[in-house]
GROMACS .gro file of C-alpha atoms in nm:
model
  327
    1MET     CA    1   0.000  -0.002  -0.001
    2PHE     CA    2   0.103   0.359  -0.057
    3PHE     CA    3   0.146   0.577   0.248
    4PRO     CA    4   0.304   0.904   0.130
    5SER     CA    5   0.535   1.160   0.277
    6TYR     CA    6   0.449   1.516   0.168
    7THR     CA    7   0.738   1.699   0.006
    8THR     CA    8   0.563   1.963  -0.208
    9GLY     CA    9   0.706   2.311  -0.186
   10TYR     CA   10   0.597   2.489   0.132
   11GLU     CA   11   0.471   2.809  -0.041
   12ASP     CA   12   0.262   2.610  -0.289
   13LEU     CA   13   0.106   2.422  -0.004
   14ARG     CA   14   0.023   2.740   0.188
   15LEU     CA   15  -0.140   2.888  -0.122
   16LEU     CA   16  -0.353   2.584  -0.178
   17ILE     CA   17  -0.454   2.578   0.189
   18ALA     CA   18  -0.560   2.941   0.165
   19PHE     CA   19  -0.768   2.870  -0.143
   20LEU     CA   20  -0.946   2.573   0.023
   21VAL     CA   21  -1.014   2.762   0.344
   22MET     CA   22  -1.173   3.049   0.155
   23ALA     CA   23  -1.418   2.799   0.004
   24VAL     CA   24  -1.533   2.656   0.334
   25MET     CA   25  -1.828   2.881   0.400
   26PHE     CA   26  -1.996   2.795   0.069
   27GLY     CA   27  -1.864   2.445  -0.001
   28ALA     CA   28  -1.501   2.348   0.007
   29GLU     CA   29  -1.373   2.198  -0.316
   30SER     CA   30  -1.126   1.912  -0.300
   31ALA     CA   31  -0.839   1.751  -0.483
   32GLU     CA   32  -1.074   1.470  -0.587
   33ALA     CA   33  -1.299   1.548  -0.884
   34GLY     CA   34  -1.662   1.570  -0.781
   35LEU     CA   35  -1.596   1.572  -0.402
   36SER     CA   36  -1.717   1.887  -0.225
   37PHE     CA   37  -1.865   1.985   0.111
   38ARG     CA   38  -2.155   2.214   0.196
   39TRP     CA   39  -2.228   2.349   0.543
   40GLU     CA   40  -2.588   2.279   0.647
   41ARG     CA   41  -2.658   2.356   1.010
   42THR     CA   42  -2.554   2.337   1.372
   43ILE     CA   43  -2.671   2.113   1.655
   44GLY     CA   44  -2.623   2.273   1.997
   45PRO     CA   45  -2.513   2.416   2.227
   46GLY     CA   46  -2.879   2.427   2.322
   47LEU     CA   47  -3.091   2.115   2.244
   48GLY     CA   48  -3.435   2.274   2.266
   49ASP     CA   49  -3.563   2.147   2.607
   50GLY     CA   50  -3.335   2.347   2.833
   51THR     CA   51  -3.047   2.099   2.786
   52THR     CA   52  -2.714   2.238   2.674
   53PHE     CA   53  -2.399   2.066   2.573
   54ALA     CA   54  -2.133   2.116   2.836
   55GLY     CA   55  -1.844   1.983   2.629
   56PRO     CA   56  -1.932   1.732   2.355
   57PHE     CA   57  -1.644   1.512   2.248
   58GLY     CA   58  -1.760   1.206   2.049
   59VAL     CA   59  -2.025   1.145   1.783
   60TRP     CA   60  -2.150   0.828   1.611
   61ALA     CA   61  -2.402   0.786   1.330
   62ALA     CA   62  -2.607   0.496   1.466
   63PRO     CA   63  -2.860   0.274   1.282
   64GLY     CA   64  -3.216   0.397   1.252
   65GLY     CA   65  -3.126   0.756   1.185
   66LYS     CA   66  -2.994   0.820   1.534
   67LEU     CA   67  -2.695   1.020   1.646
   68LEU     CA   68  -2.497   0.924   1.965
   69VAL     CA   69  -2.319   1.210   2.129
   70ALA     CA   70  -2.075   1.173   2.421
   71ASP     CA   71  -2.085   1.495   2.626
   72ASP     CA   72  -1.780   1.444   2.842
   73LEU     CA   73  -1.800   1.759   3.052
   74GLY     CA   74  -2.172   1.700   3.097
   75HIS     CA   75  -2.121   1.336   3.201
   76ARG     CA   76  -2.399   1.225   2.965
   77ILE     CA   77  -2.466   1.026   2.654
   78TYR     CA   78  -2.735   1.175   2.428
   79ILE     CA   79  -2.925   0.985   2.164
   80LEU     CA   80  -3.053   1.236   1.914
   81THR     CA   81  -3.231   1.240   1.579
   82ARG     CA   82  -3.004   1.348   1.296
   83GLU     CA   83  -3.176   1.686   1.322
   84GLY     CA   84  -3.076   1.720   1.690
   85ARG     CA   85  -3.391   1.634   1.881
   86ILE     CA   86  -3.329   1.441   2.205
   87LEU     CA   87  -3.467   1.086   2.201
   88SER     CA   88  -3.307   0.970   2.524
   89ARG     CA   89  -3.006   1.018   2.746
   90PHE     CA   90  -2.790   0.814   2.974
   91GLY     CA   91  -2.592   0.915   3.286
   92THR     CA   92  -2.668   0.998   3.647
   93ASP     CA   93  -2.487   1.193   3.914
   94THR     CA   94  -2.410   0.890   4.132
   95GLY     CA   95  -2.365   0.513   4.116
   96PRO     CA   96  -2.247   0.287   3.830
   97THR     CA   97  -2.444   0.489   3.579
   98TRP     CA   98  -2.243   0.802   3.659
   99ILE     CA   99  -1.998   0.846   3.370
  100GLN     CA  100  -1.713   1.069   3.472
  101TYR     CA  101  -1.591   1.177   3.128
  102PRO     CA  102  -1.743   0.983   2.835
  103ASP     CA  103  -1.549   1.038   2.517
  104CYS     CA  104  -1.723   0.802   2.276
  105ALA     CA  105  -2.043   0.600   2.237
  106VAL     CA  106  -2.066   0.349   1.954
  107THR     CA  107  -2.302   0.072   1.855
  108ALA     CA  108  -2.174  -0.286   1.851
  109PRO     CA  109  -2.279  -0.541   1.584
  110ASP     CA  110  -2.533  -0.688   1.833
  111GLY     CA  111  -2.696  -0.340   1.883
  112ARG     CA  112  -2.564  -0.269   2.226
  113ILE     CA  113  -2.394   0.064   2.297
  114TYR     CA  114  -2.031   0.068   2.420
  115VAL     CA  115  -1.912   0.391   2.601
  116THR     CA  116  -1.562   0.492   2.692
  117ASP     CA  117  -1.570   0.636   3.041
  118THR     CA  118  -1.232   0.806   3.015
  119GLY     CA  119  -1.232   0.949   3.363
  120GLY     CA  120  -1.354   0.619   3.511
  121ASN     CA  121  -1.099   0.407   3.325
  122ARG     CA  122  -1.363   0.168   3.201
  123ILE     CA  123  -1.594   0.067   2.918
  124VAL     CA  124  -1.963   0.096   3.001
  125ILE     CA  125  -2.207  -0.129   2.811
  126LEU     CA  126  -2.569  -0.034   2.752
  127ASP     CA  127  -2.850  -0.225   2.582
  128ASN     CA  128  -3.018  -0.079   2.274
  129ALA     CA  129  -3.266   0.101   2.499
  130SER     CA  130  -2.977   0.281   2.677
  131ARG     CA  131  -3.011   0.071   2.998
  132TYR     CA  132  -2.699  -0.016   3.194
  133GLN     CA  133  -2.570  -0.370   3.127
  134GLY     CA  134  -2.228  -0.378   3.279
  135GLN     CA  135  -1.869  -0.261   3.249
  136ILE     CA  136  -1.516  -0.366   3.160
  137ARG     CA  137  -1.258  -0.213   3.389
  138ARG     CA  138  -0.992  -0.482   3.451
  139PHE     CA  139  -0.945  -0.739   3.176
  140ARG     CA  140  -0.645  -0.923   3.322
  141VAL     CA  141  -0.552  -0.967   3.687
  142TRP     CA  142  -0.274  -0.711   3.657
  143ASP     CA  143  -0.399  -0.502   3.370
  144ARG     CA  144  -0.661  -0.225   3.327
  145PHE     CA  145  -0.742   0.075   3.113
  146HIS     CA  146  -0.591   0.415   3.176
  147ASN     CA  147  -0.819   0.679   3.010
  148PRO     CA  148  -0.970   0.478   2.720
  149ARG     CA  149  -1.084   0.721   2.447
  150ASP     CA  150  -1.241   0.535   2.154
  151ILE     CA  151  -1.370   0.200   2.030
  152ALA     CA  152  -1.395   0.044   1.682
  153PHE     CA  153  -1.547  -0.292   1.583
  154GLY     CA  154  -1.374  -0.493   1.316
  155PRO     CA  155  -1.362  -0.830   1.144
  156GLU     CA  156  -1.484  -1.148   1.313
  157GLY     CA  157  -1.642  -0.944   1.594
  158ARG     CA  158  -1.308  -0.828   1.730
  159TRP     CA  159  -1.291  -0.476   1.861
  160ALA     CA  160  -1.023  -0.227   1.950
  161VAL     CA  161  -0.991   0.030   2.228
  162ALA     CA  162  -0.766   0.332   2.208
  163ASP     CA  163  -0.608   0.318   2.557
  164TRP     CA  164  -0.475   0.675   2.574
  165GLY     CA  165  -0.291   0.668   2.906
  166ASN     CA  166  -0.121   0.335   2.839
  167HIS     CA  167  -0.015   0.440   2.485
  168ARG     CA  168  -0.157   0.129   2.324
  169VAL     CA  169  -0.452  -0.023   2.144
  170VAL     CA  170  -0.621  -0.313   2.321
  171ILE     CA  171  -0.791  -0.589   2.115
  172PHE     CA  172  -1.081  -0.796   2.240
  173ASP     CA  173  -1.268  -1.085   2.075
  174ALA     CA  174  -1.644  -1.098   2.008
  175ARG     CA  175  -1.707  -1.232   2.357
  176GLY     CA  176  -1.525  -0.945   2.521
  177ARG     CA  177  -1.215  -1.152   2.604
  178TYR     CA  178  -0.873  -0.988   2.594
  179VAL     CA  179  -0.664  -1.091   2.289
  180HIS     CA  180  -0.352  -0.873   2.295
  181SER     CA  181  -0.224  -0.514   2.297
  182LEU     CA  182  -0.069  -0.319   2.009
  183GLY     CA  183   0.192  -0.044   2.030
  184GLY     CA  184   0.335   0.096   2.351
  185LYS     CA  185   0.484   0.435   2.425
  186GLY     CA  186   0.733   0.570   2.175
  187GLU     CA  187   0.793   0.773   1.862
  188GLU     CA  188   0.917   0.489   1.638
  189ALA     CA  189   0.702   0.316   1.382
  190GLY     CA  190   0.423   0.103   1.529
  191ARG     CA  191   0.431   0.276   1.868
  192PHE     CA  192   0.206   0.548   2.005
  193HIS     CA  193   0.203   0.862   2.214
  194LYS     CA  194  -0.155   0.900   2.339
  195PRO     CA  195  -0.367   0.717   2.078
  196ILE     CA  196  -0.707   0.887   2.079
  197SER     CA  197  -0.919   0.738   1.803
  198VAL     CA  198  -0.952   0.411   1.608
  199ALA     CA  199  -1.141   0.327   1.289
  200VAL     CA  200  -1.170   0.022   1.069
  201GLY     CA  201  -1.136   0.053   0.693
  202THR     CA  202  -1.312  -0.138   0.420
  203GLU     CA  203  -1.032  -0.399   0.408
  204GLY     CA  204  -1.050  -0.464   0.784
  205LEU     CA  205  -0.735  -0.266   0.859
  206LEU     CA  206  -0.715  -0.066   1.184
  207TYR     CA  207  -0.641   0.308   1.157
  208VAL     CA  208  -0.513   0.470   1.478
  209SER     CA  209  -0.501   0.841   1.541
  210ASP     CA  210  -0.170   0.887   1.719
  211PHE     CA  211  -0.240   1.221   1.889
  212GLY     CA  212   0.104   1.293   2.039
  213ASN     CA  213   0.304   1.176   1.736
  214HIS     CA  214   0.085   1.375   1.495
  215ARG     CA  215   0.022   1.083   1.255
  216ILE     CA  216  -0.211   0.802   1.166
  217GLU     CA  217  -0.081   0.450   1.208
  218VAL     CA  218  -0.224   0.164   1.001
  219MET     CA  219  -0.206  -0.199   1.114
  220THR     CA  220  -0.396  -0.531   1.118
  221PHE     CA  221  -0.591  -0.652   1.421
  222ASP     CA  222  -0.314  -0.912   1.458
  223GLY     CA  223  -0.064  -0.633   1.511
  224ASP     CA  224   0.115  -0.636   1.173
  225ARG     CA  225   0.209  -0.280   1.083
  226VAL     CA  226   0.108  -0.164   0.735
  227GLY     CA  227   0.230   0.198   0.737
  228SER     CA  228   0.156   0.553   0.857
  229PHE     CA  229   0.099   0.899   0.720
  230GLY     CA  230   0.095   1.255   0.850
  231GLY     CA  231   0.359   1.421   1.066
  232GLU     CA  232   0.350   1.746   1.261
  233GLY     CA  233   0.263   2.066   1.073
  234ASP     CA  234  -0.008   2.270   0.911
  235GLU     CA  235   0.063   2.177   0.553
  236ILE     CA  236  -0.174   1.957   0.355
  237GLY     CA  237  -0.161   1.598   0.483
  238ARG     CA  238   0.001   1.692   0.812
  239PHE     CA  239  -0.154   1.727   1.156
  240ARG     CA  240  -0.137   1.905   1.487
  241ASN     CA  241  -0.279   1.641   1.721
  242PRO     CA  242  -0.510   1.433   1.501
  243SER     CA  243  -0.823   1.324   1.678
  244GLY     CA  244  -1.145   1.149   1.559
  245LEU     CA  245  -1.151   0.919   1.256
  246ALA     CA  246  -1.436   0.794   1.043
  247PHE     CA  247  -1.475   0.617   0.709
  248ASP     CA  248  -1.752   0.685   0.461
  249GLY     CA  249  -1.915   0.422   0.241
  250SER     CA  250  -1.670   0.489  -0.040
  251GLY     CA  251  -1.371   0.406   0.175
  252ARG     CA  252  -1.257   0.762   0.233
  253LEU     CA  253  -1.107   0.845   0.570
  254PHE     CA  254  -1.217   1.161   0.748
  255ALA     CA  255  -0.958   1.273   1.007
  256VAL     CA  256  -1.008   1.551   1.253
  257ASP     CA  257  -0.699   1.772   1.263
  258ARG     CA  258  -0.767   1.918   1.606
  259GLY     CA  259  -0.483   2.163   1.645
  260ASN     CA  260  -0.531   2.300   1.291
  261HIS     CA  261  -0.908   2.338   1.345
  262ARG     CA  262  -1.003   2.141   1.036
  263VAL     CA  263  -1.100   1.802   0.893
  264GLN     CA  264  -0.886   1.633   0.630
  265VAL     CA  265  -1.002   1.355   0.398
  266PHE     CA  266  -0.776   1.077   0.260
  267ASP     CA  267  -0.817   0.765   0.055
  268ARG     CA  268  -0.753   0.432   0.225
  269LYS     CA  269  -0.385   0.445   0.120
  270GLY     CA  270  -0.329   0.772   0.300
  271ARG     CA  271  -0.334   1.001  -0.005
  272PHE     CA  272  -0.480   1.347   0.057
  273LEU     CA  273  -0.816   1.415  -0.110
  274ALA     CA  274  -0.975   1.718   0.057
  275MET     CA  275  -1.020   1.932   0.366
  276PHE     CA  276  -1.263   2.173   0.517
  277GLY     CA  277  -1.276   2.406   0.817
  278SER     CA  278  -1.061   2.675   0.980
  279ALA     CA  279  -1.032   2.843   1.316
  280GLY     CA  280  -1.327   3.053   1.428
  281GLU     CA  281  -1.682   3.063   1.566
  282GLY     CA  282  -1.893   3.108   1.256
  283PRO     CA  283  -2.063   2.847   1.038
  284GLY     CA  284  -1.808   2.610   0.890
  285ARG     CA  285  -1.537   2.711   1.138
  286PHE     CA  286  -1.408   2.516   1.434
  287HIS     CA  287  -1.239   2.559   1.769
  288LEU     CA  288  -1.048   2.240   1.867
  289PRO     CA  289  -1.280   1.988   1.689
  290SER     CA  290  -1.263   1.643   1.841
  291ASP     CA  291  -1.461   1.384   1.643
  292VAL     CA  292  -1.642   1.313   1.313
  293ALA     CA  293  -1.905   1.076   1.181
  294VAL     CA  294  -2.046   1.023   0.829
  295ASP     CA  295  -2.391   0.877   0.760
  296ARG     CA  296  -2.520   0.687   0.455
  297HIS     CA  297  -2.685   1.004   0.317
  298GLY     CA  298  -2.358   1.190   0.291
  299ARG     CA  299  -2.399   1.402   0.602
  300VAL     CA  300  -2.084   1.475   0.798
  301PHE     CA  301  -2.119   1.548   1.169
  302VAL     CA  302  -1.818   1.726   1.329
  303VAL     CA  303  -1.789   1.776   1.704
  304ASP     CA  304  -1.683   2.139   1.740
  305LYS     CA  305  -1.578   2.090   2.099
  306GLY     CA  306  -1.444   2.433   2.172
  307ASN     CA  307  -1.765   2.596   2.045
  308HIS     CA  308  -1.987   2.342   2.235
  309ARG     CA  309  -2.174   2.223   1.926
  310ILE     CA  310  -2.194   1.979   1.636
  311GLN     CA  311  -2.170   2.115   1.288
  312VAL     CA  312  -2.337   1.929   1.001
  313PHE     CA  313  -2.204   1.929   0.643
  314ARG     CA  314  -2.317   1.759   0.325
  315VAL     CA  315  -2.075   1.560   0.112
  316VAL     CA  316  -2.204   1.635  -0.236
  317GLU     CA  317  -2.284   1.330  -0.446
  318LEU     CA  318  -2.155   1.088  -0.186
  319ALA     CA  319  -2.321   0.746  -0.172
  320GLY     CA  320  -2.291   0.459   0.075
  321ALA     CA  321  -2.292   0.396   0.445
  322GLY     CA  322  -2.087   0.600   0.689
  323ARG     CA  323  -1.920   0.558   1.023
  324GLY     CA  324  -2.121   0.296   1.207
  325ASP     CA  325  -2.435   0.362   1.000
  326THR     CA  326  -2.604   0.059   0.850
  327ARG     CA  327  -2.947   0.200   0.758
   0.00000   0.00000   0.00000
């Protein structure tokens, strides 16, 4: 597979970035013919019933036209319509259903909801009606999570957890049994510094957002390294603390470039295709975005964490299912 390093002249890159950013407000054009983005609307901070996002972090396009939002500073999981109306919520102020800092909520193949309770160092499991089912905190006698941040389900029912504080990705089987761990702290290839997000591509490969090393690592669930792309910077194809990842139904990878206040889009081989967003508070602008999801209708949901909202974009002429969305 081709995982590039970007060596185009710096001034040319800056000019192209400026052109793309200017297009954001009315639809950012991309390097891929026919791929463009159109800003549609905002969800939050207020949700219409007196509820306000305190600090949303994760988003997931769930089956049935639902949107799962992890509001980490609000200690709640919200289940919304794609238009932003609250259907239900999970989280209390005490007991096992108190989630200290939820960073993601995703649907498993069996319909249950898995939540990373980052502050509680555990995975919380809910049924499809958002009722508490149990938790995973310690998976070996001597081993436990340290600030888990994200979850992705892959081939054969296996699933991966971005274990931020332990600088690794933990793999479980379909029955929730520990398989092995990938990575470990370091800057060299195949190691991580605060992995924050995981996503599974169309070929079953695992893509890991390596926050502290400013890159995306690609590997198999068995731990074989395939490659990486990115590197620190604000040029096209580089990152300042990459965060949430999501694939669309066409196999394109959406990567939140948190420190550069934008979202970049790549093909599955790591080649740059497009980007949208820039720093600010207005429509189409972000302040420290944290996560992204894409549904089957070509809608892109970006958690604009610093502005306490979710922004919705339309991928023009995009077809296929998006991150976690099967209907």
